[in-house]
């Protein structure tokens, strides 16, 4: 009985996730909610966070677009959404869809759920379908928020999407959003976004994991370049064993 109950709960949860993804595909954003909230947030971000947006000229104005960015805060999808004058869609962890009011709001704003750490094929398929219809998708290759310190390691999903769809991929770095929230307080911290030139890759119907990982590394290198330009923390490279041995001998 217990195993059947667990299976029923899993099936119910999966059906709920599929429903939110279907809403993003079929109905898209709620235009009243989306554009009203955007009209409020853009001036608020510009004034309260002194938001600076560098490199917006690199963003194609029409056609499918994949925005690849680092992830520091819950605010990241919203500040990235201010870069383009059209709706953006993005993956959000499935836990955010457990509360009905929050799930409705996020879905209305273009979010669809992803089951992190489970190789969520449904979320990737949803993102691909949105891109194929000509819309804009934000993806965070790190897979989760990384704060503070240097950038995290990317997952190969962004490379797979880039190859399967052949759409332009724009590398983006966001800095400052990690310092905004303290508990329920939203503090005035300077937020900066830098946009790199769009990257293009040939379309591959079924890219191998190795190829997807290689493309991901290229995309992430460009995100890292924007991050370095903004003054983000860099990783400390440890000396090799041979270098350490040479240093000991020199001492």
PDB file of C-alpha atoms in Angstrom:
ATOM      1  CA  UNK A   1       0.000   0.000   0.000  1.00  0.00           C
ATOM      2  CA  UNK A   2       2.818   2.377   0.896  1.00  0.00           C
ATOM      3  CA  UNK A   3       4.561   1.872  -2.445  1.00  0.00           C
ATOM      4  CA  UNK A   4       1.294   2.438  -4.304  1.00  0.00           C
ATOM      5  CA  UNK A   5       0.708   5.628  -2.316  1.00  0.00           C
ATOM      6  CA  UNK A   6       4.185   6.895  -3.193  1.00  0.00           C
ATOM      7  CA  UNK A   7       3.646   6.072  -6.868  1.00  0.00           C
ATOM      8  CA  UNK A   8       0.298   7.902  -6.824  1.00  0.00           C
ATOM      9  CA  UNK A   9       1.867  10.984  -5.263  1.00  0.00           C
ATOM     10  CA  UNK A  10       4.694  10.931  -7.805  1.00  0.00           C
ATOM     11  CA  UNK A  11       2.236  10.629 -10.692  1.00  0.00           C
ATOM     12  CA  UNK A  12       0.136  13.473  -9.260  1.00  0.00           C
ATOM     13  CA  UNK A  13       3.193  15.714  -8.878  1.00  0.00           C
ATOM     14  CA  UNK A  14       4.381  14.900 -12.398  1.00  0.00           C
ATOM     15  CA  UNK A  15       0.950  15.674 -13.834  1.00  0.00           C
ATOM     16  CA  UNK A  16       1.013  19.026 -12.049  1.00  0.00           C
ATOM     17  CA  UNK A  17       4.459  19.869 -13.450  1.00  0.00           C
ATOM     18  CA  UNK A  18       3.344  18.853 -16.929  1.00  0.00           C
ATOM     19  CA  UNK A  19       0.304  21.096 -16.581  1.00  0.00           C
ATOM     20  CA  UNK A  20       2.416  24.179 -15.855  1.00  0.00           C
ATOM     21  CA  UNK A  21       4.698  23.362 -18.787  1.00  0.00           C
ATOM     22  CA  UNK A  22       1.703  22.893 -21.059  1.00  0.00           C
ATOM     23  CA  UNK A  23       0.393  26.295 -19.956  1.00  0.00           C
ATOM     24  CA  UNK A  24       3.710  27.941 -20.894  1.00  0.00           C
ATOM     25  CA  UNK A  25       3.599  26.263 -24.298  1.00  0.00           C
ATOM     26  CA  UNK A  26      -0.056  26.736 -25.218  1.00  0.00           C
ATOM     27  CA  UNK A  27      -1.126  29.934 -23.456  1.00  0.00           C
ATOM     28  CA  UNK A  28       2.206  31.645 -22.826  1.00  0.00           C
ATOM     29  CA  UNK A  29       2.509  34.559 -20.404  1.00  0.00           C
ATOM     30  CA  UNK A  30      -0.491  36.401 -19.048  1.00  0.00           C
ATOM     31  CA  UNK A  31      -0.097  39.727 -20.900  1.00  0.00           C
ATOM     32  CA  UNK A  32      -1.913  41.784 -18.259  1.00  0.00           C
ATOM     33  CA  UNK A  33       0.167  40.398 -15.399  1.00  0.00           C
ATOM     34  CA  UNK A  34       3.433  40.378 -17.348  1.00  0.00           C
ATOM     35  CA  UNK A  35       3.385  43.873 -18.817  1.00  0.00           C
ATOM     36  CA  UNK A  36       1.879  45.471 -15.698  1.00  0.00           C
ATOM     37  CA  UNK A  37       4.559  44.001 -13.453  1.00  0.00           C
ATOM     38  CA  UNK A  38       7.274  44.876 -15.965  1.00  0.00           C
ATOM     39  CA  UNK A  39       6.108  48.493 -16.094  1.00  0.00           C
ATOM     40  CA  UNK A  40       6.496  48.625 -12.302  1.00  0.00           C
ATOM     41  CA  UNK A  41       9.765  46.701 -11.959  1.00  0.00           C
ATOM     42  CA  UNK A  42      11.860  48.391 -14.666  1.00  0.00           C
ATOM     43  CA  UNK A  43      11.791  51.910 -13.145  1.00  0.00           C
ATOM     44  CA  UNK A  44      12.073  50.401  -9.658  1.00  0.00           C
ATOM     45  CA  UNK A  45      15.223  48.459 -10.619  1.00  0.00           C
ATOM     46  CA  UNK A  46      16.720  51.471 -12.383  1.00  0.00           C
ATOM     47  CA  UNK A  47      16.199  53.760  -9.402  1.00  0.00           C
ATOM     48  CA  UNK A  48      16.373  51.577  -6.305  1.00  0.00           C
ATOM     49  CA  UNK A  49      19.121  49.204  -7.518  1.00  0.00           C
ATOM     50  CA  UNK A  50      20.801  51.756  -9.821  1.00  0.00           C
ATOM     51  CA  UNK A  51      20.661  48.982 -12.408  1.00  0.00           C
ATOM     52  CA  UNK A  52      23.169  49.282 -15.250  1.00  0.00           C
ATOM     53  CA  UNK A  53      22.608  47.293 -18.457  1.00  0.00           C
ATOM     54  CA  UNK A  54      25.675  47.065 -20.706  1.00  0.00           C
ATOM     55  CA  UNK A  55      25.700  45.527 -24.180  1.00  0.00           C
ATOM     56  CA  UNK A  56      21.968  45.445 -24.947  1.00  0.00           C
ATOM     57  CA  UNK A  57      22.817  46.175 -28.591  1.00  0.00           C
ATOM     58  CA  UNK A  58      24.003  42.552 -28.877  1.00  0.00           C
ATOM     59  CA  UNK A  59      20.473  41.231 -28.340  1.00  0.00           C
ATOM     60  CA  UNK A  60      18.504  40.295 -31.489  1.00  0.00           C
ATOM     61  CA  UNK A  61      15.144  42.061 -31.408  1.00  0.00           C
ATOM     62  CA  UNK A  62      13.182  39.290 -33.074  1.00  0.00           C
ATOM     63  CA  UNK A  63      13.352  35.540 -33.489  1.00  0.00           C
ATOM     64  CA  UNK A  64      14.189  32.757 -31.060  1.00  0.00           C
ATOM     65  CA  UNK A  65      16.789  33.597 -28.454  1.00  0.00           C
ATOM     66  CA  UNK A  66      18.517  31.667 -25.676  1.00  0.00           C
ATOM     67  CA  UNK A  67      19.919  33.792 -22.834  1.00  0.00           C
ATOM     68  CA  UNK A  68      22.591  31.994 -20.757  1.00  0.00           C
ATOM     69  CA  UNK A  69      23.426  33.638 -17.440  1.00  0.00           C
ATOM     70  CA  UNK A  70      25.005  33.033 -14.076  1.00  0.00           C
ATOM     71  CA  UNK A  71      22.566  32.744 -11.175  1.00  0.00           C
ATOM     72  CA  UNK A  72      22.934  34.562  -7.839  1.00  0.00           C
ATOM     73  CA  UNK A  73      19.455  35.500  -6.667  1.00  0.00           C
ATOM     74  CA  UNK A  74      15.720  35.002  -7.096  1.00  0.00           C
ATOM     75  CA  UNK A  75      15.789  38.438  -8.776  1.00  0.00           C
ATOM     76  CA  UNK A  76      17.941  37.282 -11.702  1.00  0.00           C
ATOM     77  CA  UNK A  77      15.090  36.238 -14.050  1.00  0.00           C
ATOM     78  CA  UNK A  78      13.384  39.576 -13.449  1.00  0.00           C
ATOM     79  CA  UNK A  79      16.420  41.791 -14.048  1.00  0.00           C
ATOM     80  CA  UNK A  80      17.372  39.753 -17.122  1.00  0.00           C
ATOM     81  CA  UNK A  81      13.815  40.146 -18.364  1.00  0.00           C
ATOM     82  CA  UNK A  82      14.331  43.920 -18.491  1.00  0.00           C
ATOM     83  CA  UNK A  83      16.945  43.484 -21.236  1.00  0.00           C
ATOM     84  CA  UNK A  84      14.426  42.669 -23.959  1.00  0.00           C
ATOM     85  CA  UNK A  85      11.097  44.230 -24.870  1.00  0.00           C
ATOM     86  CA  UNK A  86       9.265  40.945 -25.190  1.00  0.00           C
ATOM     87  CA  UNK A  87       8.284  38.147 -22.789  1.00  0.00           C
ATOM     88  CA  UNK A  88      10.997  35.818 -21.551  1.00  0.00           C
ATOM     89  CA  UNK A  89      10.446  32.262 -20.369  1.00  0.00           C
ATOM     90  CA  UNK A  90      12.586  30.523 -17.787  1.00  0.00           C
ATOM     91  CA  UNK A  91      12.911  27.377 -15.708  1.00  0.00           C
ATOM     92  CA  UNK A  92      12.176  27.591 -11.988  1.00  0.00           C
ATOM     93  CA  UNK A  93      12.678  24.873  -9.380  1.00  0.00           C
ATOM     94  CA  UNK A  94       9.591  22.734  -8.922  1.00  0.00           C
ATOM     95  CA  UNK A  95       9.412  23.561  -5.190  1.00  0.00           C
ATOM     96  CA  UNK A  96       8.253  27.074  -6.116  1.00  0.00           C
ATOM     97  CA  UNK A  97       5.154  25.577  -7.752  1.00  0.00           C
ATOM     98  CA  UNK A  98       3.904  23.859  -4.597  1.00  0.00           C
ATOM     99  CA  UNK A  99       2.018  26.953  -3.397  1.00  0.00           C
ATOM    100  CA  UNK A 100      -0.935  27.559  -5.676  1.00  0.00           C
ATOM    101  CA  UNK A 101      -0.829  31.394  -5.697  1.00  0.00           C
ATOM    102  CA  UNK A 102       2.916  31.493  -6.342  1.00  0.00           C
ATOM    103  CA  UNK A 103       2.647  28.837  -9.041  1.00  0.00           C
ATOM    104  CA  UNK A 104      -0.056  30.873 -10.817  1.00  0.00           C
ATOM    105  CA  UNK A 105       2.018  34.063 -10.629  1.00  0.00           C
ATOM    106  CA  UNK A 106       5.234  32.458 -11.861  1.00  0.00           C
ATOM    107  CA  UNK A 107       3.445  30.636 -14.671  1.00  0.00           C
ATOM    108  CA  UNK A 108       1.774  33.894 -15.699  1.00  0.00           C
ATOM    109  CA  UNK A 109       5.226  35.497 -15.898  1.00  0.00           C
ATOM    110  CA  UNK A 110       6.661  32.771 -18.131  1.00  0.00           C
ATOM    111  CA  UNK A 111       8.170  30.356 -15.603  1.00  0.00           C
ATOM    112  CA  UNK A 112       7.834  26.604 -15.979  1.00  0.00           C
ATOM    113  CA  UNK A 113       9.027  23.982 -13.472  1.00  0.00           C
ATOM    114  CA  UNK A 114      12.203  21.922 -13.594  1.00  0.00           C
ATOM    115  CA  UNK A 115      12.981  18.988 -11.322  1.00  0.00           C
ATOM    116  CA  UNK A 116      16.597  19.790 -10.511  1.00  0.00           C
ATOM    117  CA  UNK A 117      19.080  16.953 -10.271  1.00  0.00           C
ATOM    118  CA  UNK A 118      16.716  14.533 -12.014  1.00  0.00           C
ATOM    119  CA  UNK A 119      17.788  15.076 -15.622  1.00  0.00           C
ATOM    120  CA  UNK A 120      14.393  16.641 -16.285  1.00  0.00           C
ATOM    121  CA  UNK A 121      13.709  15.872 -19.953  1.00  0.00           C
ATOM    122  CA  UNK A 122      10.265  17.479 -19.775  1.00  0.00           C
ATOM    123  CA  UNK A 123      11.714  20.875 -18.839  1.00  0.00           C
ATOM    124  CA  UNK A 124      14.304  20.706 -21.632  1.00  0.00           C
ATOM    125  CA  UNK A 125      11.623  19.689 -24.143  1.00  0.00           C
ATOM    126  CA  UNK A 126       9.479  22.632 -23.025  1.00  0.00           C
ATOM    127  CA  UNK A 127      12.369  25.075 -23.453  1.00  0.00           C
ATOM    128  CA  UNK A 128      13.132  23.667 -26.899  1.00  0.00           C
ATOM    129  CA  UNK A 129       9.497  23.962 -28.016  1.00  0.00           C
ATOM    130  CA  UNK A 130       9.332  27.594 -26.816  1.00  0.00           C
ATOM    131  CA  UNK A 131      12.492  28.399 -28.772  1.00  0.00           C
ATOM    132  CA  UNK A 132      11.211  26.634 -31.878  1.00  0.00           C
ATOM    133  CA  UNK A 133       8.108  28.823 -31.896  1.00  0.00           C
ATOM    134  CA  UNK A 134      10.346  31.913 -31.901  1.00  0.00           C
ATOM    135  CA  UNK A 135      10.320  33.065 -28.276  1.00  0.00           C
ATOM    136  CA  UNK A 136      13.019  33.920 -25.747  1.00  0.00           C
ATOM    137  CA  UNK A 137      14.221  31.532 -23.002  1.00  0.00           C
ATOM    138  CA  UNK A 138      16.519  32.272 -20.056  1.00  0.00           C
ATOM    139  CA  UNK A 139      18.630  29.386 -18.781  1.00  0.00           C
ATOM    140  CA  UNK A 140      21.008  29.249 -15.839  1.00  0.00           C
ATOM    141  CA  UNK A 141      23.696  26.679 -16.729  1.00  0.00           C
ATOM    142  CA  UNK A 142      24.830  26.371 -13.100  1.00  0.00           C
ATOM    143  CA  UNK A 143      21.474  24.729 -12.378  1.00  0.00           C
ATOM    144  CA  UNK A 144      21.015  26.510  -9.053  1.00  0.00           C
ATOM    145  CA  UNK A 145      21.935  29.729  -7.294  1.00  0.00           C
ATOM    146  CA  UNK A 146      25.660  30.110  -6.592  1.00  0.00           C
ATOM    147  CA  UNK A 147      26.661  32.654  -3.994  1.00  0.00           C
ATOM    148  CA  UNK A 148      28.944  34.142  -2.960  1.00  0.00           C
ATOM    149  CA  UNK A 149      32.350  33.863  -4.650  1.00  0.00           C
ATOM    150  CA  UNK A 150      33.278  32.771  -8.183  1.00  0.00           C
ATOM    151  CA  UNK A 151      30.994  31.226 -10.790  1.00  0.00           C
ATOM    152  CA  UNK A 152      29.908  27.618 -10.401  1.00  0.00           C
ATOM    153  CA  UNK A 153      30.323  24.776 -12.871  1.00  0.00           C
ATOM    154  CA  UNK A 154      27.849  24.636 -15.775  1.00  0.00           C
ATOM    155  CA  UNK A 155      25.707  21.669 -16.749  1.00  0.00           C
ATOM    156  CA  UNK A 156      25.564  20.584 -20.358  1.00  0.00           C
ATOM    157  CA  UNK A 157      21.835  21.297 -20.862  1.00  0.00           C
ATOM    158  CA  UNK A 158      22.526  24.732 -22.387  1.00  0.00           C
ATOM    159  CA  UNK A 159      24.907  23.208 -24.935  1.00  0.00           C
ATOM    160  CA  UNK A 160      22.359  20.569 -25.823  1.00  0.00           C
ATOM    161  CA  UNK A 161      19.641  23.193 -26.333  1.00  0.00           C
ATOM    162  CA  UNK A 162      21.943  25.349 -28.456  1.00  0.00           C
ATOM    163  CA  UNK A 163      22.779  22.419 -30.731  1.00  0.00           C
ATOM    164  CA  UNK A 164      19.263  20.977 -30.997  1.00  0.00           C
ATOM    165  CA  UNK A 165      17.676  24.327 -31.873  1.00  0.00           C
ATOM    166  CA  UNK A 166      20.476  26.240 -33.634  1.00  0.00           C
ATOM    167  CA  UNK A 167      19.202  29.499 -32.080  1.00  0.00           C
ATOM    168  CA  UNK A 168      21.490  32.404 -31.093  1.00  0.00           C
ATOM    169  CA  UNK A 169      22.887  32.044 -27.570  1.00  0.00           C
ATOM    170  CA  UNK A 170      23.651  35.275 -25.724  1.00  0.00           C
ATOM    171  CA  UNK A 171      26.063  35.085 -22.749  1.00  0.00           C
ATOM    172  CA  UNK A 172      25.053  37.283 -19.809  1.00  0.00           C
ATOM    173  CA  UNK A 173      26.563  38.040 -16.414  1.00  0.00           C
ATOM    174  CA  UNK A 174      24.657  39.528 -13.475  1.00  0.00           C
ATOM    175  CA  UNK A 175      26.328  40.918 -10.361  1.00  0.00           C
ATOM    176  CA  UNK A 176      24.962  42.565  -7.236  1.00  0.00           C
ATOM    177  CA  UNK A 177      21.649  40.699  -6.932  1.00  0.00           C
ATOM    178  CA  UNK A 178      23.108  38.360  -4.309  1.00  0.00           C
ATOM    179  CA  UNK A 179      23.349  41.271  -1.854  1.00  0.00           C
ATOM    180  CA  UNK A 180      19.811  42.554  -2.330  1.00  0.00           C
ATOM    181  CA  UNK A 181      17.757  40.308  -0.059  1.00  0.00           C
ATOM    182  CA  UNK A 182      18.245  39.875   3.669  1.00  0.00           C
ATOM    183  CA  UNK A 183      15.379  37.843   5.018  1.00  0.00           C
ATOM    184  CA  UNK A 184      12.266  39.649   3.758  1.00  0.00           C
ATOM    185  CA  UNK A 185      14.121  42.946   3.352  1.00  0.00           C
ATOM    186  CA  UNK A 186      15.038  44.123  -0.146  1.00  0.00           C
ATOM    187  CA  UNK A 187      18.051  46.404   0.238  1.00  0.00           C
ATOM    188  CA  UNK A 188      19.251  49.058  -2.223  1.00  0.00           C
ATOM    189  CA  UNK A 189      22.339  47.478  -3.791  1.00  0.00           C
ATOM    190  CA  UNK A 190      23.838  48.323  -7.159  1.00  0.00           C
ATOM    191  CA  UNK A 191      22.984  45.708  -9.794  1.00  0.00           C
ATOM    192  CA  UNK A 192      24.855  45.423 -13.090  1.00  0.00           C
ATOM    193  CA  UNK A 193      24.243  43.251 -16.134  1.00  0.00           C
ATOM    194  CA  UNK A 194      26.609  42.753 -19.061  1.00  0.00           C
ATOM    195  CA  UNK A 195      25.578  41.194 -22.364  1.00  0.00           C
ATOM    196  CA  UNK A 196      28.046  39.582 -24.773  1.00  0.00           C
ATOM    197  CA  UNK A 197      27.792  38.997 -28.497  1.00  0.00           C
ATOM    198  CA  UNK A 198      25.408  36.290 -29.660  1.00  0.00           C
ATOM    199  CA  UNK A 199      26.955  32.863 -30.293  1.00  0.00           C
ATOM    200  CA  UNK A 200      25.752  30.526 -33.017  1.00  0.00           C
ATOM    201  CA  UNK A 201      26.226  26.797 -33.419  1.00  0.00           C
ATOM    202  CA  UNK A 202      25.173  24.372 -36.155  1.00  0.00           C
ATOM    203  CA  UNK A 203      21.984  22.399 -35.602  1.00  0.00           C
ATOM    204  CA  UNK A 204      22.559  18.810 -34.472  1.00  0.00           C
ATOM    205  CA  UNK A 205      19.506  16.578 -34.135  1.00  0.00           C
ATOM    206  CA  UNK A 206      20.907  14.307 -31.420  1.00  0.00           C
ATOM    207  CA  UNK A 207      24.096  15.806 -29.989  1.00  0.00           C
ATOM    208  CA  UNK A 208      26.293  13.473 -27.978  1.00  0.00           C
ATOM    209  CA  UNK A 209      26.924  14.274 -24.298  1.00  0.00           C
ATOM    210  CA  UNK A 210      30.547  15.020 -25.177  1.00  0.00           C
ATOM    211  CA  UNK A 211      29.595  17.514 -27.891  1.00  0.00           C
ATOM    212  CA  UNK A 212      26.960  19.167 -25.672  1.00  0.00           C
ATOM    213  CA  UNK A 213      29.530  19.504 -22.881  1.00  0.00           C
ATOM    214  CA  UNK A 214      32.073  21.052 -25.263  1.00  0.00           C
ATOM    215  CA  UNK A 215      29.563  23.664 -26.482  1.00  0.00           C
ATOM    216  CA  UNK A 216      28.528  24.367 -22.893  1.00  0.00           C
ATOM    217  CA  UNK A 217      32.135  25.089 -21.988  1.00  0.00           C
ATOM    218  CA  UNK A 218      32.412  27.560 -24.874  1.00  0.00           C
ATOM    219  CA  UNK A 219      29.219  29.331 -23.825  1.00  0.00           C
ATOM    220  CA  UNK A 220      30.305  29.408 -20.195  1.00  0.00           C
ATOM    221  CA  UNK A 221      33.676  30.857 -21.133  1.00  0.00           C
ATOM    222  CA  UNK A 222      31.822  33.802 -22.689  1.00  0.00           C
ATOM    223  CA  UNK A 223      29.615  34.187 -19.595  1.00  0.00           C
ATOM    224  CA  UNK A 224      32.795  34.155 -17.501  1.00  0.00           C
ATOM    225  CA  UNK A 225      34.255  36.893 -19.691  1.00  0.00           C
ATOM    226  CA  UNK A 226      31.264  39.151 -18.929  1.00  0.00           C
ATOM    227  CA  UNK A 227      31.567  38.240 -15.245  1.00  0.00           C
ATOM    228  CA  UNK A 228      35.262  39.177 -15.172  1.00  0.00           C
ATOM    229  CA  UNK A 229      34.491  42.491 -16.900  1.00  0.00           C
ATOM    230  CA  UNK A 230      32.004  43.293 -14.115  1.00  0.00           C
ATOM    231  CA  UNK A 231      34.687  42.600 -11.519  1.00  0.00           C
ATOM    232  CA  UNK A 232      33.273  39.300 -10.281  1.00  0.00           C
ATOM    233  CA  UNK A 233      35.326  37.024  -8.058  1.00  0.00           C
ATOM    234  CA  UNK A 234      37.673  34.676  -9.903  1.00  0.00           C
ATOM    235  CA  UNK A 235      38.617  31.172  -8.961  1.00  0.00           C
ATOM    236  CA  UNK A 236      41.937  30.709  -7.204  1.00  0.00           C
ATOM    237  CA  UNK A 237      44.004  28.339  -9.302  1.00  0.00           C
ATOM    238  CA  UNK A 238      45.986  25.899  -7.190  1.00  0.00           C
ATOM    239  CA  UNK A 239      49.601  25.255  -8.243  1.00  0.00           C
ATOM    240  CA  UNK A 240      50.389  21.886  -9.737  1.00  0.00           C
ATOM    241  CA  UNK A 241      52.369  19.340  -7.716  1.00  0.00           C
ATOM    242  CA  UNK A 242      55.442  20.003  -9.869  1.00  0.00           C
ATOM    243  CA  UNK A 243      55.161  23.791  -9.321  1.00  0.00           C
ATOM    244  CA  UNK A 244      54.809  23.241  -5.573  1.00  0.00           C
ATOM    245  CA  UNK A 245      57.872  20.973  -5.577  1.00  0.00           C
ATOM    246  CA  UNK A 246      59.909  23.577  -7.470  1.00  0.00           C
ATOM    247  CA  UNK A 247      58.860  26.270  -4.979  1.00  0.00           C
ATOM    248  CA  UNK A 248      59.972  24.087  -2.060  1.00  0.00           C
ATOM    249  CA  UNK A 249      63.351  23.462  -3.696  1.00  0.00           C
ATOM    250  CA  UNK A 250      63.794  27.182  -4.430  1.00  0.00           C
ATOM    251  CA  UNK A 251      63.063  28.021  -0.807  1.00  0.00           C
TER     252      UNK A 251
END
